mmCIF file with all atom_site columns, C-alpha atoms in Angstrom:
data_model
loop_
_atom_site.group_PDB
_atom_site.id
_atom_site.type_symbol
_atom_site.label_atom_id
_atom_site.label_alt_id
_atom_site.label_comp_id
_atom_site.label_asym_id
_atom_site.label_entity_id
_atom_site.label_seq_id
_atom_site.pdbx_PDB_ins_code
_atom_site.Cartn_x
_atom_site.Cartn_y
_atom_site.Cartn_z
_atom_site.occupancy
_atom_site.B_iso_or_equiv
_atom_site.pdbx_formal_charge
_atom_site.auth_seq_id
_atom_site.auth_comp_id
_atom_site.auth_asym_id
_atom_site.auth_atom_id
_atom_site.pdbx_PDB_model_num
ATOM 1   C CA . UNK A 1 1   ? 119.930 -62.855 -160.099 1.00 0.00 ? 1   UNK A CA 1
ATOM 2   C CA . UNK A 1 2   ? 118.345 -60.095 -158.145 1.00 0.00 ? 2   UNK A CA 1
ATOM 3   C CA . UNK A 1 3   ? 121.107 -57.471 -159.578 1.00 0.00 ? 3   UNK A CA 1
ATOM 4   C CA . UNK A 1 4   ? 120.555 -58.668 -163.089 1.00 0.00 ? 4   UNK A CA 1
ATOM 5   C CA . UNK A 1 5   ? 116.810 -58.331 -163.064 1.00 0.00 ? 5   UNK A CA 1
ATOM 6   C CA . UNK A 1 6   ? 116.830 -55.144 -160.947 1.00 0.00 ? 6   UNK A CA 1
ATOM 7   C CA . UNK A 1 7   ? 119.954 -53.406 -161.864 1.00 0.00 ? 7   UNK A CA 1
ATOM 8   C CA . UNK A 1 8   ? 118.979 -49.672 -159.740 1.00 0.00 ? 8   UNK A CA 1
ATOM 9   C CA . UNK A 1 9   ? 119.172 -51.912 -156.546 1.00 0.00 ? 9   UNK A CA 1
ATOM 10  C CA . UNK A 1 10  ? 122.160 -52.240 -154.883 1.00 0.00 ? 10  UNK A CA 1
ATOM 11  C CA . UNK A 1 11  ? 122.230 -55.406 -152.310 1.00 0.00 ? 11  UNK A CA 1
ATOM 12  C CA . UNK A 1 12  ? 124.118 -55.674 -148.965 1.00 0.00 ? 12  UNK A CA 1
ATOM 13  C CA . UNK A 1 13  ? 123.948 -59.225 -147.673 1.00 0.00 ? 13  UNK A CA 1
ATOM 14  C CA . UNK A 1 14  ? 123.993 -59.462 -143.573 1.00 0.00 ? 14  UNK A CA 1
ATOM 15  C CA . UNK A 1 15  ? 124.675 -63.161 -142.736 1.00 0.00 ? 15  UNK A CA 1
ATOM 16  C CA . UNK A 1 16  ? 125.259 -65.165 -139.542 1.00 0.00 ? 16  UNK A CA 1
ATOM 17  C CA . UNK A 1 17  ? 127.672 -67.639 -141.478 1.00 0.00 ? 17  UNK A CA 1
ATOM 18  C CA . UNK A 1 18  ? 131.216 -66.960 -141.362 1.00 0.00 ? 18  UNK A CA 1
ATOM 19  C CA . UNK A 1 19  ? 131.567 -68.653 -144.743 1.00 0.00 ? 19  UNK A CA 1
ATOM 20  C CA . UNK A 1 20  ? 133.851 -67.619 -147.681 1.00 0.00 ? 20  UNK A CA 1
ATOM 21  C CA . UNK A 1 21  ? 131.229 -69.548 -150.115 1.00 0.00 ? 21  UNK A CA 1
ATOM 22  C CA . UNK A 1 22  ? 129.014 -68.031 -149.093 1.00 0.00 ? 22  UNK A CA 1
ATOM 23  C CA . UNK A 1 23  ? 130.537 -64.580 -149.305 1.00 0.00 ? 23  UNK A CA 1
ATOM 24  C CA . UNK A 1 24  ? 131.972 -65.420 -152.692 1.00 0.00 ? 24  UNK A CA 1
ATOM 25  C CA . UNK A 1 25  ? 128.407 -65.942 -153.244 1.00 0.00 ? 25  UNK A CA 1
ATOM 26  C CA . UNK A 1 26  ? 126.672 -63.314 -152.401 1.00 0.00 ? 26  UNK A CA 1
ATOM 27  C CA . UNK A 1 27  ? 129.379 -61.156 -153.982 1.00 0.00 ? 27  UNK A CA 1
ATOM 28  C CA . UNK A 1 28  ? 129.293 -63.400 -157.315 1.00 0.00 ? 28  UNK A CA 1
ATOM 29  C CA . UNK A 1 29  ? 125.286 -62.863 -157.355 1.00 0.00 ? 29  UNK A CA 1
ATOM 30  C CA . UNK A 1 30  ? 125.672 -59.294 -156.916 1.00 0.00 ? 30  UNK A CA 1
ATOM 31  C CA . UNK A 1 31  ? 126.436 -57.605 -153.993 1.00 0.00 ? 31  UNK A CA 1
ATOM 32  C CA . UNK A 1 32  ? 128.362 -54.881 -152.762 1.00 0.00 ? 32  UNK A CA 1
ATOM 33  C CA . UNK A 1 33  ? 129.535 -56.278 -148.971 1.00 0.00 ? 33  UNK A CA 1
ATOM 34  C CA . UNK A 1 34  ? 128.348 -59.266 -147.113 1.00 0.00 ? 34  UNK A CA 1
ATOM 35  C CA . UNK A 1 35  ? 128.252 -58.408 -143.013 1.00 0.00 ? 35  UNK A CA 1
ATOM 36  C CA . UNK A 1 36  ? 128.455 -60.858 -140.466 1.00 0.00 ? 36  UNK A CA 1
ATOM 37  C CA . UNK A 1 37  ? 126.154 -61.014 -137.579 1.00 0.00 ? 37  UNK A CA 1
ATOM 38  C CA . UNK A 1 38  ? 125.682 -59.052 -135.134 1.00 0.00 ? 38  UNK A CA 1
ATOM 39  C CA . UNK A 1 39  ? 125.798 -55.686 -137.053 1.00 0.00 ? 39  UNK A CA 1
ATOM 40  C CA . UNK A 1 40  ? 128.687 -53.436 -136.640 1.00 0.00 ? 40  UNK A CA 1
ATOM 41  C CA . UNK A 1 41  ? 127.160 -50.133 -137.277 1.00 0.00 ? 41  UNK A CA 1
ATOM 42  C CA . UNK A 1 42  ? 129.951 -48.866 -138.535 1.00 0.00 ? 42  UNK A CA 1
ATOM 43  C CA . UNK A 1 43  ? 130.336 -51.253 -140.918 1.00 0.00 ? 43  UNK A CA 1
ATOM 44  C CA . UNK A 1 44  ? 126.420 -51.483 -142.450 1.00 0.00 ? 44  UNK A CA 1
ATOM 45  C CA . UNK A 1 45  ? 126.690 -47.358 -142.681 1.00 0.00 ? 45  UNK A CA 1
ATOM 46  C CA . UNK A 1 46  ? 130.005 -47.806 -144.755 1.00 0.00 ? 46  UNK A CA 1
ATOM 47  C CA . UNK A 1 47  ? 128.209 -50.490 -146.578 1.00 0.00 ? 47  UNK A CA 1
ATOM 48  C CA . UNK A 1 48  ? 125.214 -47.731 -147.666 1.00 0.00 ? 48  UNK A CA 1
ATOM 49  C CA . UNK A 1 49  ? 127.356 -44.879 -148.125 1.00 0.00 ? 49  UNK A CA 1
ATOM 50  C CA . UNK A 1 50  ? 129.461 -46.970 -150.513 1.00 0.00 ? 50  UNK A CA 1
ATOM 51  C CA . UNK A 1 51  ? 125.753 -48.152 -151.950 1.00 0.00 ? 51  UNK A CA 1
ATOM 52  C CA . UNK A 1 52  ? 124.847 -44.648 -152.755 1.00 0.00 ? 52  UNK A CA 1
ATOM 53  C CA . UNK A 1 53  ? 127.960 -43.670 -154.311 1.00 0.00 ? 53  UNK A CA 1
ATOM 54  C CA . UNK A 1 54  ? 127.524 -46.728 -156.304 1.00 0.00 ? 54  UNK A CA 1
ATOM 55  C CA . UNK A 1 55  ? 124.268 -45.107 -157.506 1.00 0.00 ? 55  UNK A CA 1
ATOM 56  C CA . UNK A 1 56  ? 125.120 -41.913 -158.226 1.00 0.00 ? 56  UNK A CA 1
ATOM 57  C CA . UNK A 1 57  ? 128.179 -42.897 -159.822 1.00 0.00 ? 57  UNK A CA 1
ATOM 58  C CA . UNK A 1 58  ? 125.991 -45.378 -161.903 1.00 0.00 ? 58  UNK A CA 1
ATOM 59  C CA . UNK A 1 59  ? 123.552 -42.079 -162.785 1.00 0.00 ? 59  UNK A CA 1
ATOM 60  C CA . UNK A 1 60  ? 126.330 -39.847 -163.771 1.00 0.00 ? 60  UNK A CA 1
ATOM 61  C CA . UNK A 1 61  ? 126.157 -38.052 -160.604 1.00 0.00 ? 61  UNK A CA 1
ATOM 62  C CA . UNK A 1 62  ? 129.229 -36.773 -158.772 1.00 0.00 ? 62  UNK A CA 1
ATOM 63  C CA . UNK A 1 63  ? 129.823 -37.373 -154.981 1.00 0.00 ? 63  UNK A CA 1
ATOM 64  C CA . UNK A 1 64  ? 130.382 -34.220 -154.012 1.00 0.00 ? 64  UNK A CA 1
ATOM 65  C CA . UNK A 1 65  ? 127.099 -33.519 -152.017 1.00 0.00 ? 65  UNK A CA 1
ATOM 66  C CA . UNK A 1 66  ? 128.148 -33.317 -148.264 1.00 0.00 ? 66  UNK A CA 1
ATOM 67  C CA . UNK A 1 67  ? 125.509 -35.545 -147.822 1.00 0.00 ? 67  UNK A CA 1
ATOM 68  C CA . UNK A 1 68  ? 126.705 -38.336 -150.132 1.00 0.00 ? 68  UNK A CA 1
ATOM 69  C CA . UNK A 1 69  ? 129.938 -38.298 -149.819 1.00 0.00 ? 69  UNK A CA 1
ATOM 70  C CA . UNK A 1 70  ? 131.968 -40.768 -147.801 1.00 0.00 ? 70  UNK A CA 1
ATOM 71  C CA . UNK A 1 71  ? 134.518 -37.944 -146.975 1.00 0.00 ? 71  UNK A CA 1
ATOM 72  C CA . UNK A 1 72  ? 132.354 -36.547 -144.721 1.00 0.00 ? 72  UNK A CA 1
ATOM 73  C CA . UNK A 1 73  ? 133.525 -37.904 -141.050 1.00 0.00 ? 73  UNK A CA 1
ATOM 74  C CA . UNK A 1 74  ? 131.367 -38.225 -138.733 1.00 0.00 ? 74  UNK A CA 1
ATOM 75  C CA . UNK A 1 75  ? 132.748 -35.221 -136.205 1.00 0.00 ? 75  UNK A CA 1
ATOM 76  C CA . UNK A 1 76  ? 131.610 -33.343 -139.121 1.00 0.00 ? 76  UNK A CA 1
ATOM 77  C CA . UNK A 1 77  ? 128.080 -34.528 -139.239 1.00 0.00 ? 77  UNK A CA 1
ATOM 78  C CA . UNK A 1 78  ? 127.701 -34.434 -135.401 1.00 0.00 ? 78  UNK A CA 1
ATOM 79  C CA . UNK A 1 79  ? 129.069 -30.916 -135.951 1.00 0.00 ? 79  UNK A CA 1
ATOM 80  C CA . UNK A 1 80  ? 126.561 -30.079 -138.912 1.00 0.00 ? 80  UNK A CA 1
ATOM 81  C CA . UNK A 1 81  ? 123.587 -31.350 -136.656 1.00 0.00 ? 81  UNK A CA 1
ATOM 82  C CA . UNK A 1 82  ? 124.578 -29.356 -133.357 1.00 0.00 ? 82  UNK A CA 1
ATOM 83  C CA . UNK A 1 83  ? 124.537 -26.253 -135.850 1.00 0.00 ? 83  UNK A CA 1
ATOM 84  C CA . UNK A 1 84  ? 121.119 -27.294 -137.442 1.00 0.00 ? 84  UNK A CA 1
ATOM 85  C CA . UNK A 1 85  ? 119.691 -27.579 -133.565 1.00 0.00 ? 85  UNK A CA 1
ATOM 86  C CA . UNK A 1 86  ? 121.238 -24.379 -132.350 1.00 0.00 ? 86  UNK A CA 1
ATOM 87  C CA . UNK A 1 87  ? 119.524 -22.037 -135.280 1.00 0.00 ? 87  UNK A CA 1
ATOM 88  C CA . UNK A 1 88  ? 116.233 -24.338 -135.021 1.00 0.00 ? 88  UNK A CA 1
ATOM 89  C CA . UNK A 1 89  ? 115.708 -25.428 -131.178 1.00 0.00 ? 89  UNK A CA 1
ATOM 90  C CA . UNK A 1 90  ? 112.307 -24.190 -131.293 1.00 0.00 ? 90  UNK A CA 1
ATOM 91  C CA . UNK A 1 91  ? 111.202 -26.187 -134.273 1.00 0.00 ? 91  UNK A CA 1
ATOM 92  C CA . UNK A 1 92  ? 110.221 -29.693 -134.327 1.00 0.00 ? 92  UNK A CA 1
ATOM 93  C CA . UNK A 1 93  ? 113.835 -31.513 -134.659 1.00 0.00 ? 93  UNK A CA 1
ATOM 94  C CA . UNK A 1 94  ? 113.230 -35.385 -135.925 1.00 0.00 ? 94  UNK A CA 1
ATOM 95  C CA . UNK A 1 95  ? 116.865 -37.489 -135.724 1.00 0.00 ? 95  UNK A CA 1
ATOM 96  C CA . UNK A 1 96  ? 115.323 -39.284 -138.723 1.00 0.00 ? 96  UNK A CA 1
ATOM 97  C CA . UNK A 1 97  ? 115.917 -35.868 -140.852 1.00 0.00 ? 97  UNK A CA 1
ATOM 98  C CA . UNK A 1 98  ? 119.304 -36.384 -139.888 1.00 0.00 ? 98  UNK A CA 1
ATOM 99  C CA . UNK A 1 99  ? 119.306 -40.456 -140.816 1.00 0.00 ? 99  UNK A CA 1
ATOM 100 C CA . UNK A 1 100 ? 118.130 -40.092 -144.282 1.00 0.00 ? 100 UNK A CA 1
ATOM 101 C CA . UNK A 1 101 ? 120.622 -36.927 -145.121 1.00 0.00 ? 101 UNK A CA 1
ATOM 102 C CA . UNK A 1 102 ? 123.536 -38.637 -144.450 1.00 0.00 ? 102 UNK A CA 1
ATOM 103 C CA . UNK A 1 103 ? 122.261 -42.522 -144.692 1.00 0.00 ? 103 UNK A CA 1
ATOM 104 C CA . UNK A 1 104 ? 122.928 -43.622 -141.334 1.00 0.00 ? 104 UNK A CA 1
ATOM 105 C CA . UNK A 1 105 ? 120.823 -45.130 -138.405 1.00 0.00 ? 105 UNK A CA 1
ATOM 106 C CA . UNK A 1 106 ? 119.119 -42.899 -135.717 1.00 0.00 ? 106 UNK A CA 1
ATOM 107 C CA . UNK A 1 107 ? 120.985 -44.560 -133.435 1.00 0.00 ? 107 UNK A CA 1
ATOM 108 C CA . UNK A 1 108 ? 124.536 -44.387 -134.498 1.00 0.00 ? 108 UNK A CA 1
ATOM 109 C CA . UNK A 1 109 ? 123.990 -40.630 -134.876 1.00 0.00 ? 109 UNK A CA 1
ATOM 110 C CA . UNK A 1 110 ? 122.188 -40.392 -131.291 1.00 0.00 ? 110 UNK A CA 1
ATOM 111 C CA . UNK A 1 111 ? 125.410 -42.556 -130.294 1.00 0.00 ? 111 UNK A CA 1
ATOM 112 C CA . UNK A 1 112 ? 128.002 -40.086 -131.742 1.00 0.00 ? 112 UNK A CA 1
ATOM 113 C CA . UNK A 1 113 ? 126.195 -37.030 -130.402 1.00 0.00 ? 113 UNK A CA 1
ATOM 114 C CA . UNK A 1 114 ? 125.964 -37.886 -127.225 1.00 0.00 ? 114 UNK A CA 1
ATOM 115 C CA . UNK A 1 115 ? 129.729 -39.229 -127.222 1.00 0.00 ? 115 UNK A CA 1
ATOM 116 C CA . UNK A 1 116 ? 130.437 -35.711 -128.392 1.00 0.00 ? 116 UNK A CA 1
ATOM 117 C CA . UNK A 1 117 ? 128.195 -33.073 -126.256 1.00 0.00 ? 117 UNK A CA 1
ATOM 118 C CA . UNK A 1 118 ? 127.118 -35.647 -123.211 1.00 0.00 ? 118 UNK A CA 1
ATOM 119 C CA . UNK A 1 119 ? 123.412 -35.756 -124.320 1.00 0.00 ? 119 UNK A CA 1
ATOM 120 C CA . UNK A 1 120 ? 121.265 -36.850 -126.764 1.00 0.00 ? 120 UNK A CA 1
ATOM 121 C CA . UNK A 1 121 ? 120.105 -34.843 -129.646 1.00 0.00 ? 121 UNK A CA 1
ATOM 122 C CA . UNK A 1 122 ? 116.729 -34.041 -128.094 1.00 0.00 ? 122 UNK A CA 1
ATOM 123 C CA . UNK A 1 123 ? 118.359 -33.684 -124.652 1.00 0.00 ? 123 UNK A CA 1
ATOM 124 C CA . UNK A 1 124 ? 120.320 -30.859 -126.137 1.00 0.00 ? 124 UNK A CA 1
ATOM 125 C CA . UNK A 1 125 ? 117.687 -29.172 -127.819 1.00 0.00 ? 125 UNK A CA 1
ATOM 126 C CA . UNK A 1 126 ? 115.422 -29.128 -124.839 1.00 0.00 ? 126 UNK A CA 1
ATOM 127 C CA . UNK A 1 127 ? 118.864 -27.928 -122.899 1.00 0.00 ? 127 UNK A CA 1
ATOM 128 C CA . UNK A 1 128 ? 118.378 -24.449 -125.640 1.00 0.00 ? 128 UNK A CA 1
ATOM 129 C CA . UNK A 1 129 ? 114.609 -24.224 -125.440 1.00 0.00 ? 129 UNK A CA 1
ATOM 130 C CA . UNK A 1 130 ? 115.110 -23.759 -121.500 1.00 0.00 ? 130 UNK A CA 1
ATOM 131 C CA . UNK A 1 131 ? 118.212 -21.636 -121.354 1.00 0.00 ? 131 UNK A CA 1
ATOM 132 C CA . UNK A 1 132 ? 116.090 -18.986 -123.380 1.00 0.00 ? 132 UNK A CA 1
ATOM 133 C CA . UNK A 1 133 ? 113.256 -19.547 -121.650 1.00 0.00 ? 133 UNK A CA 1
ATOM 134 C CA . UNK A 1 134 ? 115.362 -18.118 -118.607 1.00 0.00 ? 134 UNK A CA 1
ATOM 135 C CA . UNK A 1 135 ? 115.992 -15.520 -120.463 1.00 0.00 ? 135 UNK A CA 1
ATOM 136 C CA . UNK A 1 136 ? 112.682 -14.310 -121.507 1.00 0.00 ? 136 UNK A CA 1
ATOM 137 C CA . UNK A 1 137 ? 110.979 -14.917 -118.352 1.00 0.00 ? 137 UNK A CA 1
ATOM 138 C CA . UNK A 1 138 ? 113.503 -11.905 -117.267 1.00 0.00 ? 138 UNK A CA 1
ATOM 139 C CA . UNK A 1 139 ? 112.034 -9.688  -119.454 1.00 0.00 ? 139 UNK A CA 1
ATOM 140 C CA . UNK A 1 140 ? 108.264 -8.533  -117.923 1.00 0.00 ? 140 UNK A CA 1
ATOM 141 C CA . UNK A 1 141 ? 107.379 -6.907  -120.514 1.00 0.00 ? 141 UNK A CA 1
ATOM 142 C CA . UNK A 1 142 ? 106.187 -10.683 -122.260 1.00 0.00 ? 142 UNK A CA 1
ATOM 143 C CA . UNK A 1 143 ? 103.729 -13.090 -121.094 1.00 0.00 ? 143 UNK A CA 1
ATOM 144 C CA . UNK A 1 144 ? 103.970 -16.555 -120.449 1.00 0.00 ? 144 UNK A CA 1
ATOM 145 C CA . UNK A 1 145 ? 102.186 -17.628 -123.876 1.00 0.00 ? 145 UNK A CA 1
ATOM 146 C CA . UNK A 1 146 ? 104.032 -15.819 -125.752 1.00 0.00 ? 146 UNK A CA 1
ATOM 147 C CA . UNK A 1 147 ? 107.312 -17.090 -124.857 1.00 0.00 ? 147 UNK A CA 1
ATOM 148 C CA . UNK A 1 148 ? 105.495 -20.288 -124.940 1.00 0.00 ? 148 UNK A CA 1
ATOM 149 C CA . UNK A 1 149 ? 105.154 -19.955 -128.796 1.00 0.00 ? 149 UNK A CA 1
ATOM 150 C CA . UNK A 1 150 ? 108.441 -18.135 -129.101 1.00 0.00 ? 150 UNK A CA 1
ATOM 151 C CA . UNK A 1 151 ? 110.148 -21.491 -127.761 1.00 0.00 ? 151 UNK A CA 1
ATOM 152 C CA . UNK A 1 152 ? 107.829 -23.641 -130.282 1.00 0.00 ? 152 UNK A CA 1
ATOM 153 C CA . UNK A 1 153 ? 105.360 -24.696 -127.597 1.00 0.00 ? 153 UNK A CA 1
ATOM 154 C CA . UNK A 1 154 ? 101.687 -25.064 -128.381 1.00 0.00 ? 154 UNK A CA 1
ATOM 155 C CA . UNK A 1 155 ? 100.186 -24.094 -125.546 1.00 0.00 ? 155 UNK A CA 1
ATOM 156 C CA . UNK A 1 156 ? 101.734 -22.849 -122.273 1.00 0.00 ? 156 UNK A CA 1
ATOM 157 C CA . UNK A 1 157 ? 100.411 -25.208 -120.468 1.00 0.00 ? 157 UNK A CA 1
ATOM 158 C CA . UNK A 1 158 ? 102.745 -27.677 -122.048 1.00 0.00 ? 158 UNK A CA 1
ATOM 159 C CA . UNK A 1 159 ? 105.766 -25.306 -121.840 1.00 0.00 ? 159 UNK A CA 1
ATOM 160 C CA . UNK A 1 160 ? 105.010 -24.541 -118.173 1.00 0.00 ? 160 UNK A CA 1
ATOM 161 C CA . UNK A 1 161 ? 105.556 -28.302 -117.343 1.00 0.00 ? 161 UNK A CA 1
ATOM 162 C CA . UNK A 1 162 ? 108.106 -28.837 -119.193 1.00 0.00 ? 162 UNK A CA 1
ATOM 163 C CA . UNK A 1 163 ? 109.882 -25.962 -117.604 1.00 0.00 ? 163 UNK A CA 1
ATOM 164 C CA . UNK A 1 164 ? 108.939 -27.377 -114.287 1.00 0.00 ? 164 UNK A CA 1
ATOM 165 C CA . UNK A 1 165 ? 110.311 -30.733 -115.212 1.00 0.00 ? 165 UNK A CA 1
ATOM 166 C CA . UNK A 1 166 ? 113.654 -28.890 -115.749 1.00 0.00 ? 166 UNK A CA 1
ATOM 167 C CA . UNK A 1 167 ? 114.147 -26.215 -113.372 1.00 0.00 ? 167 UNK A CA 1
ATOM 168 C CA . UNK A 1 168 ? 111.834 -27.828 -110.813 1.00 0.00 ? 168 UNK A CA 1
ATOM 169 C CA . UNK A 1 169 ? 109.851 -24.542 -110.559 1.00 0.00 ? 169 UNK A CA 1
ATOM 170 C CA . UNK A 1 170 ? 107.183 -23.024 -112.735 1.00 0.00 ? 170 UNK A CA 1
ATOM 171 C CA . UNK A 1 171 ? 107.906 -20.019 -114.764 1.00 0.00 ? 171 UNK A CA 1
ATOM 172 C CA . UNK A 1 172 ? 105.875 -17.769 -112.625 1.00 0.00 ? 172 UNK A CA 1
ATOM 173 C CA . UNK A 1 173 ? 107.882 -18.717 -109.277 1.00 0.00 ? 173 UNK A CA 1
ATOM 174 C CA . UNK A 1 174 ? 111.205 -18.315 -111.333 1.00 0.00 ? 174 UNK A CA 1
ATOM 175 C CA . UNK A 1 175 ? 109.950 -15.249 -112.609 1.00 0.00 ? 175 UNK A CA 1
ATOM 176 C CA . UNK A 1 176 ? 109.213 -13.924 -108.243 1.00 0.00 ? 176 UNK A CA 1
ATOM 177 C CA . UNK A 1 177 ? 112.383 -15.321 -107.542 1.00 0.00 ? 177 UNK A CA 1
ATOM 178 C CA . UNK A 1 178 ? 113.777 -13.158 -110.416 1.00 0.00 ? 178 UNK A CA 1
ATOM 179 C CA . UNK A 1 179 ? 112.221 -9.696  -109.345 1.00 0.00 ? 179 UNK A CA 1
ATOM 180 C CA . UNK A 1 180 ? 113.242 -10.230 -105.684 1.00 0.00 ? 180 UNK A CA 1
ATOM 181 C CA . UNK A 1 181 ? 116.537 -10.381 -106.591 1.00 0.00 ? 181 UNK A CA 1
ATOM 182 C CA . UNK A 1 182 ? 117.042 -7.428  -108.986 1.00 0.00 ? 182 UNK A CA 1
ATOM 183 C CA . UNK A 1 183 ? 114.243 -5.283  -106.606 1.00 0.00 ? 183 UNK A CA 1
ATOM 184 C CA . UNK A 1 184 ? 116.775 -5.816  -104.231 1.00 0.00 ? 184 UNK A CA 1
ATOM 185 C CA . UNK A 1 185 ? 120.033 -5.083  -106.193 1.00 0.00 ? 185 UNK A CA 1
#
């Protein structure tokens, strides 16, 4: 069998036959759950997290790693992800960082985050970038590139359209707008 010959390998069968043969099987030649079609995510990212600890428990390793361990719930990984965004907002954020830390699908986690904060991951991060951006352009003492690259943008170019996407005005007309008001105050 597949287990025998490769024994590091841990096998989750995903079948469209509601079978118990062919469950008793699957689990006979080997593997850890058999999932019926269509995929329950839920399910499949139980089914991995129980692989790994399989694993590690296999190479003497302990679950305790956040990341490993199926205690973890996932309030608490939406919760360690919204941290991870707010400290790092101008950086490059990838979901699939977040996927292969704790073993679950881009999609799941782009599911519970935007159950939790009512937008996606990216959505949320672009939500930061902007809020700042208001705040810098208050301060005329920086230019427009350099809050640009403050915010993680290559060029301003890119960061002026983006902030035009958002707030449908360029930074320099929310800037005018800006020194009206406080001129007049």
């Amino acid at each position: 069998t597949a287990s025998e010959e490769f024994p590091e390998t841990r096998i989750i069968v995903i079948s469209g036959y509601d079978d118990f043969n062919y469950a008793h099987a699957a689990i006979k030649g080997g593997a850890i759950e058999y999932l019926l079609k269509p995929i329950d995510e839920t399910e499949l990212n139980q089914a991995i997290l129980m692989a790994v600890e399989s694993l590690n428990l296999q190479n003497g390793l302990q679950g305790n790693s956040p990341e490993l361990s199926q205690e973890i719930s996932p309030g608490e990984i939406i919760d360690d992800i919204k941290d991870y965004v707010d400290k790092n907002y101008c950086e490059e954020i990838k979901i699939s960082m977040f996927s292969e830390k704790y073993f679950v699908s881009k999609e799941y986690l782009s599911k519970l985050f935007k159950k939790k904060h009512g937008c996606g991951i990216y959505e949320y991060a672009l939500n930061l970038r902007m809020s700042r951006a208001k705040e810098l352009l208050l301060d005329p003492g920086l230019q427009i590139q350099q809050i640009a690259e403050r915010l993680g943008y290559s060029n301003s170019n890119y960061f002026s359209k983006a902030f035009k996407n958002f707030y449908n005005l360029s930074p320099s007309e929310f800037r005018e707008m800006n020194q009206i008001k406080t001129e007049d105050a």
